[in-house]
Amino acid sequence: MRGWLIVNKFLYNEKFGEIYNWLITAAKKAGSELTLLTNADFLIRTDLNMPFNIFKHLSKPDYVIFWDKDIRLARALEACGLRLYNCADAIEACDDKSLTFSKLAGHVKLPITFNVPFTYTHLGYNNTDFLDDIEKELRYPYVLKECFGSFGAQVHLIRSKNHCKEILKTIQGRPCLIQEYIPTPGTDPDSFSGRDIRINVVGNKCITSMLRYNDNDFRANITNGGNMEKYTPDDKECELALKVCSLLKLDYAGVDILFGSNNEPVLCEVNSNAHFKNIYDCTHINVADAMITYILNTCHTS
């Protein structure tokens, strides 16, 4: 079997390249040829909703690992009959945090979440009266997140209304949401330390997981200086991760879970293209191998 690994042409560093090589190596070990391509290798004839050029020198693949967020290209490839891992709907639902929570609302435990009203980037928030209503529902501190962002970036711990106004000025009208801050049970609530679980799911299985923690930042992300250790999730944590992936139609994902009251699992975020270098260093489990095995077992049955 042959596949394409489609990545973003304009976003590359050593860490990304390592992930791509792991996927290509895992495919080779499984007897599959995986060709690295970028979204810029395709041009979409919008009037036909058809990507062209690339088909002139490459035969149609059996599967596509779509390791990008170019939703328009993903949908055009699906319209050509290609099977994408993950599909366009799943990638879109994870890329936009407000869409993630709206799709999961009522199905899994979520933090109290408000979408910040839409504005235009050239206007920003010239009126913030809506913060008065949010203030009635959430105590300080609360969390403000831009809807599009990764690695814990564009996430802010808001300590007052004036602080929120300052952050909204810097955001300049980009979509964002406001959530309750969930302190880690058993820790000093004024320390604002971060603690969560990352569970990597492939198919209908929890492949591996780690505990991430940071005593100096409310964000537990390793990129922000967090620490990690191997972690065995309990049945409720696995159930939450698997249900989220099923609801969002994800073939694979990294699901981040917070510890709520009485350690009840609460969803933090879902990553459709979760990097797996850190979790490999922590657990020595190669998520790429599990992904390729799953893809090769399903690409002709889906």
Tab-separated table of C-alpha atoms in Angstrom:
chain	number	residue	atom	x	y	z
A	1	MET	CA	0.000	0.000	0.000
A	2	ARG	CA	1.049	3.538	-0.725
A	3	GLY	CA	0.191	6.673	1.163
A	4	TRP	CA	0.748	10.401	1.213
A	5	LEU	CA	1.847	12.353	4.258
A	6	ILE	CA	0.658	15.926	3.673
A	7	VAL	CA	2.221	18.608	5.863
A	8	ASN	CA	2.303	22.397	5.829
A	9	LYS	CA	4.800	23.927	3.414
A	10	PHE	CA	5.303	27.057	5.484
A	11	LEU	CA	5.666	25.593	8.972
A	12	TYR	CA	8.771	23.529	9.548
A	13	ASN	CA	11.364	22.996	12.239
A	14	GLU	CA	13.490	20.113	13.483
A	15	LYS	CA	10.755	18.859	15.808
A	16	PHE	CA	8.204	18.709	12.982
A	17	GLY	CA	10.703	16.991	10.688
A	18	GLU	CA	11.340	14.339	13.318
A	19	ILE	CA	7.627	13.548	13.543
A	20	TYR	CA	7.384	13.198	9.743
A	21	ASN	CA	10.394	10.851	9.675
A	22	TRP	CA	8.880	8.676	12.406
A	23	LEU	CA	5.684	8.250	10.406
A	24	ILE	CA	7.605	7.448	7.195
A	25	THR	CA	9.802	4.960	9.050
A	26	ALA	CA	6.799	3.306	10.709
A	27	ALA	CA	5.135	2.911	7.307
A	28	LYS	CA	8.290	1.427	5.802
A	29	LYS	CA	8.535	-1.122	8.631
A	30	ALA	CA	4.938	-2.114	7.904
A	31	GLY	CA	5.663	-2.550	4.189
A	32	SER	CA	4.010	0.675	3.040
A	33	GLU	CA	5.538	3.500	1.038
A	34	LEU	CA	4.672	6.909	2.512
A	35	THR	CA	5.506	9.955	0.384
A	36	LEU	CA	6.018	13.327	2.026
A	37	LEU	CA	4.133	16.169	0.322
A	38	THR	CA	3.083	19.656	1.329
A	39	ASN	CA	-0.153	21.558	0.918
A	40	ALA	CA	1.659	23.824	-1.575
A	41	ASP	CA	2.137	20.829	-3.883
A	42	PHE	CA	-1.594	21.054	-4.577
A	43	LEU	CA	-3.521	23.840	-6.245
A	44	ILE	CA	-7.282	23.739	-5.955
A	45	ARG	CA	-9.448	24.609	-8.935
A	46	THR	CA	-12.146	26.165	-6.795
A	47	ASP	CA	-14.662	26.228	-9.642
A	48	LEU	CA	-14.309	22.434	-9.800
A	49	ASN	CA	-13.392	21.847	-6.131
A	50	MET	CA	-10.551	19.794	-7.524
A	51	PRO	CA	-6.837	19.749	-6.701
A	52	PHE	CA	-4.686	19.425	-9.801
A	53	ASN	CA	-1.014	19.092	-10.879
A	54	ILE	CA	-0.050	16.489	-8.288
A	55	PHE	CA	-1.997	13.697	-10.002
A	56	LYS	CA	0.147	14.143	-13.118
A	57	HIS	CA	3.178	12.444	-11.602
A	58	LEU	CA	1.846	10.481	-8.625
A	59	SER	CA	-0.635	7.643	-8.687
A	60	LYS	CA	-3.638	7.851	-6.393
A	61	PRO	CA	-2.689	6.703	-2.872
A	62	ASP	CA	-4.444	4.122	-0.735
A	63	TYR	CA	-4.522	6.534	2.203
A	64	VAL	CA	-3.571	10.086	3.167
A	65	ILE	CA	-2.178	11.123	6.544
A	66	PHE	CA	-3.256	14.755	6.594
A	67	TRP	CA	-0.839	16.348	9.081
A	68	ASP	CA	-1.989	19.896	8.409
A	69	LYS	CA	-4.894	22.259	9.080
A	70	ASP	CA	-5.547	23.289	5.475
A	71	ILE	CA	-9.236	22.418	5.661
A	72	ARG	CA	-10.018	23.588	2.118
A	73	LEU	CA	-7.436	21.222	0.681
A	74	ALA	CA	-8.605	18.395	2.935
A	75	ARG	CA	-12.172	18.764	1.685
A	76	ALA	CA	-11.055	18.913	-1.951
A	77	LEU	CA	-9.049	15.707	-1.551
A	78	GLU	CA	-12.026	13.999	0.084
A	79	ALA	CA	-14.196	15.120	-2.829
A	80	CYS	CA	-11.765	13.194	-5.068
A	81	GLY	CA	-12.519	10.049	-3.097
A	82	LEU	CA	-9.356	9.957	-0.978
A	83	ARG	CA	-9.483	8.623	2.585
A	84	LEU	CA	-7.908	11.118	4.955
A	85	TYR	CA	-6.559	10.370	8.427
A	86	ASN	CA	-7.874	12.497	10.118
A	87	CYS	CA	-10.862	13.596	8.073
A	88	ALA	CA	-11.513	17.272	7.340
A	89	ASP	CA	-14.442	17.508	9.787
A	90	ALA	CA	-12.345	16.134	12.645
A	91	ILE	CA	-9.392	18.431	11.967
A	92	GLU	CA	-11.660	21.467	11.767
A	93	ALA	CA	-13.438	20.552	15.008
A	94	CYS	CA	-10.125	20.328	16.880
A	95	ASP	CA	-8.450	23.327	15.294
A	96	ASP	CA	-11.171	25.704	16.506
A	97	LYS	CA	-11.486	25.335	20.278
A	98	SER	CA	-14.941	26.939	20.326
A	99	LEU	CA	-16.117	24.365	17.779
A	100	THR	CA	-14.588	21.560	19.854
A	101	PHE	CA	-16.576	22.514	22.935
A	102	SER	CA	-19.827	23.216	21.073
A	103	LYS	CA	-19.721	19.762	19.439
A	104	LEU	CA	-19.008	18.031	22.760
A	105	ALA	CA	-21.411	20.040	24.918
A	106	GLY	CA	-23.832	17.803	26.804
A	107	HIS	CA	-21.848	14.655	26.021
A	108	VAL	CA	-18.733	14.890	28.221
A	109	LYS	CA	-17.636	16.894	31.255
A	110	LEU	CA	-16.365	20.326	30.156
A	111	PRO	CA	-15.265	23.472	31.974
A	112	ILE	CA	-17.850	26.267	32.062
A	113	THR	CA	-17.125	27.981	28.751
A	114	PHE	CA	-18.263	31.210	27.096
A	115	ASN	CA	-17.563	32.202	23.513
A	116	VAL	CA	-16.357	35.786	23.434
A	117	PRO	CA	-18.645	37.721	21.021
A	118	PHE	CA	-17.384	38.029	17.474
A	119	THR	CA	-15.829	41.307	16.412
A	120	TYR	CA	-13.862	42.552	13.425
A	121	THR	CA	-10.073	42.606	13.537
A	122	HIS	CA	-9.883	46.272	12.502
A	123	LEU	CA	-12.235	47.186	15.364
A	124	GLY	CA	-11.242	44.847	18.187
A	125	TYR	CA	-13.290	45.097	21.380
A	126	ASN	CA	-14.337	48.750	21.667
A	127	ASN	CA	-17.058	47.689	24.116
A	128	THR	CA	-16.546	45.061	26.821
A	129	ASP	CA	-19.856	45.224	28.684
A	130	PHE	CA	-20.278	41.479	28.065
A	131	LEU	CA	-17.521	40.899	30.634
A	132	ASP	CA	-19.941	42.031	33.356
A	133	ASP	CA	-22.180	39.052	32.613
A	134	ILE	CA	-19.254	36.629	32.514
A	135	GLU	CA	-18.056	38.040	35.835
A	136	LYS	CA	-21.390	37.040	37.387
A	137	GLU	CA	-20.862	33.421	36.329
A	138	LEU	CA	-17.115	32.901	36.807
A	139	ARG	CA	-14.863	33.811	39.703
A	140	TYR	CA	-11.338	35.080	39.183
A	141	PRO	CA	-9.014	33.851	37.986
A	142	TYR	CA	-10.492	32.450	34.805
A	143	VAL	CA	-8.861	31.362	31.557
A	144	LEU	CA	-8.997	33.181	28.232
A	145	LYS	CA	-7.975	31.166	25.167
A	146	GLU	CA	-7.706	32.143	21.560
A	147	CYS	CA	-9.696	29.655	19.512
A	148	PHE	CA	-6.738	28.917	17.257
A	149	GLY	CA	-3.430	28.063	18.914
A	150	SER	CA	-1.135	25.219	19.950
A	151	PHE	CA	1.421	24.249	22.604
A	152	GLY	CA	-0.334	26.295	25.284
A	153	ALA	CA	0.289	29.549	23.444
A	154	GLN	CA	-2.422	32.219	23.325
A	155	VAL	CA	-3.756	30.995	26.690
A	156	HIS	CA	-4.007	33.516	29.538
A	157	LEU	CA	-4.903	33.335	33.226
A	158	ILE	CA	-7.176	36.332	33.836
A	159	ARG	CA	-7.054	37.855	37.322
A	160	SER	CA	-9.404	40.850	36.954
A	161	LYS	CA	-11.740	42.607	34.531
A	162	ASN	CA	-9.093	45.194	33.692
A	163	HIS	CA	-6.605	42.403	33.039
A	164	CYS	CA	-9.082	40.789	30.653
A	165	LYS	CA	-9.562	44.083	28.816
A	166	GLU	CA	-5.799	44.404	28.391
A	167	ILE	CA	-5.524	40.901	26.941
A	168	LEU	CA	-8.463	41.496	24.594
A	169	LYS	CA	-6.625	44.533	23.212
A	170	THR	CA	-3.608	42.393	22.382
A	171	ILE	CA	-5.790	39.753	20.718
A	172	GLN	CA	-7.071	42.383	18.257
A	173	GLY	CA	-10.375	40.746	17.506
A	174	ARG	CA	-9.188	37.192	16.932
A	175	PRO	CA	-11.779	34.570	18.033
A	176	CYS	CA	-11.439	33.508	21.664
A	177	LEU	CA	-13.303	31.929	24.552
A	178	ILE	CA	-13.370	32.263	28.326
A	179	GLN	CA	-13.412	29.274	30.680
A	180	GLU	CA	-13.453	28.597	34.367
A	181	TYR	CA	-10.065	27.915	35.882
A	182	ILE	CA	-9.906	24.412	37.351
A	183	PRO	CA	-7.272	24.165	40.104
A	184	THR	CA	-5.578	20.853	40.669
A	185	PRO	CA	-7.156	19.058	43.650
A	186	GLY	CA	-4.878	18.818	46.657
A	187	THR	CA	-2.650	21.725	45.634
A	188	ASP	CA	-2.476	25.277	46.921
A	189	PRO	CA	-5.236	27.076	44.923
A	190	ASP	CA	-3.162	30.266	44.937
A	191	SER	CA	-0.133	28.611	43.382
A	192	PHE	CA	-1.791	28.298	39.955
A	193	SER	CA	0.318	25.285	39.089
A	194	GLY	CA	-0.577	23.230	36.033
A	195	ARG	CA	-1.405	19.529	35.965
A	196	ASP	CA	-3.116	17.453	33.282
A	197	ILE	CA	-3.076	14.123	31.460
A	198	ARG	CA	-2.230	13.624	27.809
A	199	ILE	CA	-3.751	10.445	26.379
A	200	ASN	CA	-2.852	9.426	22.838
A	201	VAL	CA	-5.735	7.593	21.220
A	202	VAL	CA	-5.509	5.564	18.015
A	203	GLY	CA	-8.659	3.925	16.702
A	204	ASN	CA	-10.671	2.883	19.707
A	205	LYS	CA	-7.675	2.352	21.969
A	206	CYS	CA	-5.752	4.460	24.467
A	207	ILE	CA	-2.198	3.776	23.275
A	208	THR	CA	-0.171	5.640	25.881
A	209	SER	CA	-0.457	8.508	28.324
A	210	MET	CA	1.588	10.802	30.512
A	211	LEU	CA	1.069	13.178	33.394
A	212	ARG	CA	2.222	16.724	32.689
A	213	TYR	CA	2.840	19.170	35.511
A	214	ASN	CA	4.332	22.608	36.030
A	215	ASP	CA	4.803	24.205	39.443
A	216	ASN	CA	5.487	27.619	37.917
A	217	ASP	CA	2.755	27.948	35.290
A	218	PHE	CA	-0.942	27.069	35.165
A	219	ARG	CA	-0.266	25.536	31.738
A	220	ALA	CA	1.222	22.068	31.995
A	221	ASN	CA	2.510	21.935	28.399
A	222	ILE	CA	6.067	20.662	28.080
A	223	THR	CA	6.810	23.499	25.641
A	224	ASN	CA	6.116	25.972	28.454
A	225	GLY	CA	8.603	24.324	30.800
A	226	GLY	CA	6.369	21.574	32.152
A	227	ASN	CA	7.541	18.172	33.357
A	228	MET	CA	6.248	14.744	32.444
A	229	GLU	CA	6.016	11.263	33.861
A	230	LYS	CA	4.467	8.017	32.737
A	231	TYR	CA	0.833	7.724	33.793
A	232	THR	CA	-1.763	4.952	33.743
A	233	PRO	CA	-5.226	6.450	33.193
A	234	ASP	CA	-8.180	4.992	35.039
A	235	ASP	CA	-11.359	3.733	33.381
A	236	LYS	CA	-13.141	7.114	33.561
A	237	GLU	CA	-10.231	8.955	31.982
A	238	CYS	CA	-9.982	6.413	29.160
A	239	GLU	CA	-13.738	6.501	28.669
A	240	LEU	CA	-13.654	10.288	28.312
A	241	ALA	CA	-10.778	10.220	25.804
A	242	LEU	CA	-12.390	7.519	23.659
A	243	LYS	CA	-15.811	9.175	23.713
A	244	VAL	CA	-14.349	12.512	22.637
A	245	CYS	CA	-12.560	10.904	19.691
A	246	SER	CA	-15.682	9.031	18.648
A	247	LEU	CA	-17.876	12.139	18.794
A	248	LEU	CA	-15.383	14.210	16.797
A	249	LYS	CA	-14.764	11.399	14.242
A	250	LEU	CA	-11.046	11.254	15.027
A	251	ASP	CA	-8.911	8.317	13.900
A	252	TYR	CA	-6.142	9.420	16.244
A	253	ALA	CA	-5.657	12.306	18.654
A	254	GLY	CA	-4.011	13.609	21.761
A	255	VAL	CA	-6.668	14.250	24.406
A	256	ASP	CA	-5.786	16.521	27.307
A	257	ILE	CA	-7.704	15.975	30.534
A	258	LEU	CA	-7.839	18.096	33.694
A	259	PHE	CA	-8.456	16.912	37.246
A	260	GLY	CA	-11.795	18.287	38.421
A	261	SER	CA	-13.466	18.074	41.809
A	262	ASN	CA	-12.815	14.707	43.463
A	263	ASN	CA	-10.432	14.065	40.550
A	264	GLU	CA	-13.332	13.850	38.099
A	265	PRO	CA	-11.860	13.962	34.564
A	266	VAL	CA	-12.681	17.200	32.723
A	267	LEU	CA	-11.782	17.770	29.080
A	268	CYS	CA	-9.164	20.450	28.462
A	269	GLU	CA	-8.381	20.230	24.729
A	270	VAL	CA	-8.205	17.835	21.790
A	271	ASN	CA	-5.334	17.764	19.301
A	272	SER	CA	-5.961	16.121	15.943
A	273	ASN	CA	-2.240	16.149	15.048
A	274	ALA	CA	-0.729	15.622	18.471
A	275	HIS	CA	3.054	15.492	18.408
A	276	PHE	CA	4.334	12.303	20.005
A	277	LYS	CA	8.060	12.930	20.558
A	278	ASN	CA	7.639	13.951	24.202
A	279	ILE	CA	5.321	11.084	25.051
A	280	TYR	CA	7.770	8.654	23.435
A	281	ASP	CA	10.599	10.055	25.545
A	282	CYS	CA	8.386	9.598	28.591
A	283	THR	CA	6.813	6.200	27.921
A	284	HIS	CA	8.977	4.656	25.145
A	285	ILE	CA	5.803	3.856	23.207
A	286	ASN	CA	5.925	4.875	19.540
A	287	VAL	CA	2.515	6.258	18.592
A	288	ALA	CA	3.562	6.340	14.924
A	289	ASP	CA	3.671	2.523	14.809
A	290	ALA	CA	0.142	2.301	16.221
A	291	MET	CA	-1.121	4.910	13.758
A	292	ILE	CA	0.304	3.134	10.726
A	293	THR	CA	-1.005	-0.257	11.869
A	294	TYR	CA	-4.473	1.190	12.352
A	295	ILE	CA	-4.427	3.016	9.013
A	296	LEU	CA	-3.300	-0.013	7.014
A	297	ASN	CA	-5.966	-2.151	8.690
A	298	THR	CA	-8.770	0.269	7.929
A	299	CYS	CA	-7.984	2.154	4.722
A	300	HIS	CA	-9.716	-0.381	2.470
A	301	THR	CA	-12.698	-0.934	4.759
A	302	SER	CA	-13.735	2.697	5.347
